[in-house]
Tab-separated table of C-alpha atoms in Angstrom:
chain	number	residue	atom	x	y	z
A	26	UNK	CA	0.000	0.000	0.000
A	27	UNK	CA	1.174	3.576	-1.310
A	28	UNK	CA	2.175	5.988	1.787
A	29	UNK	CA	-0.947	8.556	2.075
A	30	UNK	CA	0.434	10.686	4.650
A	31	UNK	CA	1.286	14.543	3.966
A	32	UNK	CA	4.960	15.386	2.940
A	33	UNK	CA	6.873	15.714	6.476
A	34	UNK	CA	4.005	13.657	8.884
A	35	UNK	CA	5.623	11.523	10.866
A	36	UNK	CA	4.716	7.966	11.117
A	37	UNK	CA	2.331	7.604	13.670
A	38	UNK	CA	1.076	11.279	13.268
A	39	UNK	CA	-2.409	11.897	12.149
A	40	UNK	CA	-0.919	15.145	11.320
A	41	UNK	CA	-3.192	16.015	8.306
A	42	UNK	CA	-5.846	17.823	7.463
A	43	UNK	CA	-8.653	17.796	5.042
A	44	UNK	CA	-6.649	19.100	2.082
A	45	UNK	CA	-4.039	16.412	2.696
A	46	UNK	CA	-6.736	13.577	2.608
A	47	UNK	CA	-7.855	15.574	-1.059
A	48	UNK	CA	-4.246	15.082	-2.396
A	49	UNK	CA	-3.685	11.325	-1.252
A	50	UNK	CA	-7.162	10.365	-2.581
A	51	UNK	CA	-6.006	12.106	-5.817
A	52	UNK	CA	-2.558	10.812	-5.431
A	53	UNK	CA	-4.617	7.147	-5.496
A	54	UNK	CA	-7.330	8.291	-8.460
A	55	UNK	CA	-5.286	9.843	-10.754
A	56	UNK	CA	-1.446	8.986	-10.391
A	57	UNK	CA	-0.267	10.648	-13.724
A	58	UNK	CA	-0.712	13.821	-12.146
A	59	UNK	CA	0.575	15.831	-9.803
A	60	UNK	CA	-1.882	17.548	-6.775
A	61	UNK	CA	0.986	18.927	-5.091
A	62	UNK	CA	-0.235	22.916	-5.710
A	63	UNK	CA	-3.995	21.658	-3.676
A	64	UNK	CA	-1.260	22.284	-0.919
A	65	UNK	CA	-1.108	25.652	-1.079
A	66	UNK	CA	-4.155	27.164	-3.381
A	67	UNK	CA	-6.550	24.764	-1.295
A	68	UNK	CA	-5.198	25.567	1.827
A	69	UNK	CA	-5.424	29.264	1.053
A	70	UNK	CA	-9.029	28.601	-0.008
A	71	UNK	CA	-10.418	26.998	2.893
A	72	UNK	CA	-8.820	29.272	5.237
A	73	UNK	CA	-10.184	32.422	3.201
A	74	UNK	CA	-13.560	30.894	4.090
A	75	UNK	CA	-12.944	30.398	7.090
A	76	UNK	CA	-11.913	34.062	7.714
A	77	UNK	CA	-14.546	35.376	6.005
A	78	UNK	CA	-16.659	33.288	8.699
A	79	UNK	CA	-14.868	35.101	11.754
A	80	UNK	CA	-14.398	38.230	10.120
A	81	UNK	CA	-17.812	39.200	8.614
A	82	UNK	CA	-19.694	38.875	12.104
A	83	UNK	CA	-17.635	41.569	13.659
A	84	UNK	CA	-18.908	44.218	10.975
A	85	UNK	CA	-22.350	43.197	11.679
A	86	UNK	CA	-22.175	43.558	15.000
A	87	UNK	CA	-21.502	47.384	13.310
A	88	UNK	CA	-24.892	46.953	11.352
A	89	UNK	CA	-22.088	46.739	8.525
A	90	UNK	CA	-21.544	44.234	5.740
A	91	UNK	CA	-18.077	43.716	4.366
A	92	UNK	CA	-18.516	46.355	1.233
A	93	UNK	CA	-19.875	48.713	3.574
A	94	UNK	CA	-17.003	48.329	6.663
A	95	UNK	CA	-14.398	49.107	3.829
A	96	UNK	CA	-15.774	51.953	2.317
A	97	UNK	CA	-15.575	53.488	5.866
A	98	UNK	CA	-12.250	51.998	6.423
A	99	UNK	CA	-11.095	53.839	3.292
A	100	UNK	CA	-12.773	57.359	4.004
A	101	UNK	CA	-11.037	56.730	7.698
A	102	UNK	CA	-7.753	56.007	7.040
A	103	UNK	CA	-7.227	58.439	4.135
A	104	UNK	CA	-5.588	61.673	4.878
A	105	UNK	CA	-7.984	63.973	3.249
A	106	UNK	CA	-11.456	65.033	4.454
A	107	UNK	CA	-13.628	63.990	0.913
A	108	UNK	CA	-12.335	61.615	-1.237
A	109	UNK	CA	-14.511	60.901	-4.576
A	110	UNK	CA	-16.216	57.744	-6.057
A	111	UNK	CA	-13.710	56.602	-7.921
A	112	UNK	CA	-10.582	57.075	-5.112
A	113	UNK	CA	-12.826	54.883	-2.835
A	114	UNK	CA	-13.010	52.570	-5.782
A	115	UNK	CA	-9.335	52.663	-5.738
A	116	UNK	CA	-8.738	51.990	-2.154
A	117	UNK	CA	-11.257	48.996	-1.739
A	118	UNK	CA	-11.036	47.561	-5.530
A	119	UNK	CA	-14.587	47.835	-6.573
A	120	UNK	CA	-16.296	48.929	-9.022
A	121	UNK	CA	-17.691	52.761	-9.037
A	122	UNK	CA	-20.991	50.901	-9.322
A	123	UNK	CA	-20.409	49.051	-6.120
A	124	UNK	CA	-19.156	51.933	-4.590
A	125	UNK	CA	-21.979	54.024	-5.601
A	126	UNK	CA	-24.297	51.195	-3.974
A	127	UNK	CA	-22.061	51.332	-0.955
A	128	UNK	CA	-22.083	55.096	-0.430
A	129	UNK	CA	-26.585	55.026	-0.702
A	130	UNK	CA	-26.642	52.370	2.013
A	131	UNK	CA	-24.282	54.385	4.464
A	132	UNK	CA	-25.828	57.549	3.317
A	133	UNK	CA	-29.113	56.185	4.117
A	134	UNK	CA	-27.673	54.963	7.803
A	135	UNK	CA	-25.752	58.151	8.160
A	136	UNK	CA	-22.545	57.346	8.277
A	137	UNK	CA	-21.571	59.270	5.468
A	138	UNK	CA	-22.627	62.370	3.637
A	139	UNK	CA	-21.709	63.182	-0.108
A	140	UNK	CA	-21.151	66.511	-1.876
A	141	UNK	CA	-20.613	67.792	-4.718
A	142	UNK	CA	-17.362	67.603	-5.760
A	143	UNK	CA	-14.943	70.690	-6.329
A	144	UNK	CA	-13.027	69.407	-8.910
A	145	UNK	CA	-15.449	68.203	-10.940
A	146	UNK	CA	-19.214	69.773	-11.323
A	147	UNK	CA	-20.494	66.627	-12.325
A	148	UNK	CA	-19.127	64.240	-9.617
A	149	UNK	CA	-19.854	63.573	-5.725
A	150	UNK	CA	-17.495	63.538	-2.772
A	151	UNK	CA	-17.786	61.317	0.370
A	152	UNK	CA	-17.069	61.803	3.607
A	153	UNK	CA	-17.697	60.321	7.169
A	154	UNK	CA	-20.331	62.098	9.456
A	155	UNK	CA	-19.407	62.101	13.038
A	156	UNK	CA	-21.091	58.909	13.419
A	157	UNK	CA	-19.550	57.333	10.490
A	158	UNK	CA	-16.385	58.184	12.386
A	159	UNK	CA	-17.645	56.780	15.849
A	160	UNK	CA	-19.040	53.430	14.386
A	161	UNK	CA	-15.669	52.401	12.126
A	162	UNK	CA	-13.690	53.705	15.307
A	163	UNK	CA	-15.640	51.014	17.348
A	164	UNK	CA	-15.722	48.567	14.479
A	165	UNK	CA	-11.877	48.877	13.183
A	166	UNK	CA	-10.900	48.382	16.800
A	167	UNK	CA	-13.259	45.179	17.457
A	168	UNK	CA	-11.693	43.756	13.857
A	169	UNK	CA	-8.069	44.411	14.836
A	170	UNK	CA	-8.969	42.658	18.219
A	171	UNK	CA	-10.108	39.557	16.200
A	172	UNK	CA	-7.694	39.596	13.963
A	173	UNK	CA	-4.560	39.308	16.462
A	174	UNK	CA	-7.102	36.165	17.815
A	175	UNK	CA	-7.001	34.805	14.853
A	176	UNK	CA	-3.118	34.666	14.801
A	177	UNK	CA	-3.085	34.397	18.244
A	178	UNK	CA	-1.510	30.531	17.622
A	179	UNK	CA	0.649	31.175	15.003
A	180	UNK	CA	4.230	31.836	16.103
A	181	UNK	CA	5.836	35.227	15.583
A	182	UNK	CA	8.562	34.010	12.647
A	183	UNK	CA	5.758	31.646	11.115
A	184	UNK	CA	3.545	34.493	11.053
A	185	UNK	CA	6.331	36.778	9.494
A	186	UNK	CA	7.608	34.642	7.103
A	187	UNK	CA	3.827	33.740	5.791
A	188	UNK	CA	3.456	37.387	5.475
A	189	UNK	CA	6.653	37.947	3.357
A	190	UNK	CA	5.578	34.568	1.309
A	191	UNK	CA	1.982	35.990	0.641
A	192	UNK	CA	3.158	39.340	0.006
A	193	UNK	CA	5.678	38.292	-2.578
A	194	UNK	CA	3.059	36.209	-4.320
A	195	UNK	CA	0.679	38.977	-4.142
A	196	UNK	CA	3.163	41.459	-6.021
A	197	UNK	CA	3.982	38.666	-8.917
A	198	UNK	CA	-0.053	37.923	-9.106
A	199	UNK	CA	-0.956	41.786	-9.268
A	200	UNK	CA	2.138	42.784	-11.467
């Protein structure tokens, strides 16, 4: 019988998770090829759900989705007081559409006000209303809080060197 165990288990360790039992049943079914990259891009998958599962509640505990909690993170962190449609669409990589749908929902809650822009007669600023400010305050501090949980177990040099790894990735992938 074929060793099934994940590069680097042990004998004797169930060390293995769910993506490791993918590759060895593919290992089995199809031995011409190669599963090897499940390791990574299925690993990266599953935990992106998985995030997205501890992440998402913390916004709505904000009466914020996702789309919403970044379009306030964006206005927050810039450095200027309005920023317009399409800047916002540059900071959280949507479409102006989505950010116009965006900006009517937090309008509507008032957490943001728009303008007319100055530059351009035709367009519409954005910017937080003191409540906008108070409620990403409270809900960028809650997210930061859960996201040093969600590292909590990962060692500080694992945790650096996956950051360097995915960053380096990122840059080739976005190049």
């Amino acid at each position: 019988m074929s060793d099934t165990r994940p590069p680097g288990a042990a004998h004797g360790d169930a060390g293995g998770d769910h993506v490791d039992s993918i590759q060895a049943q593919w290992r089995r079914a199809r031995p011409d090829l190669d599963p090897s990259p499940q390791g990574v891009i299925g690993r990266v998958s599953r935990l992106a759900d998985y995030l997205q599962g501890e992440l998402t509640p913390v916004f709505a505990r904000h009466g914020l989705g996702e789309g919403e909690f970044d379009v306030l993170a964006a206005l927050r962190r810039s450095q200027v007081e309005r920023m317009s449609c399409s800047q916002i669409g540059e900071r959280t990589m949507v479409t102006s559409g989505a950010v116009t749908k965006r900006l009517d929902r937090l309008e509507r809650a008032g957490l943001v006000a728009r303008f007319r822009s100055e530059s351009d007669g035709r367009g519409r600023d954005a910017a937080l209303t003191a409540r906008g400010r108070e409620v990403i305050d409270a809900a960028f501090t809650e997210h930061m809080a859960n996201e040093h949980r969600l590292l909590a177990d990962l060692p500080d040099a694992d945790r650096a060197a996956l950051e360097r790894i995915l960053r380096a990735w990122l840059l080739r992938v976005e190049d």
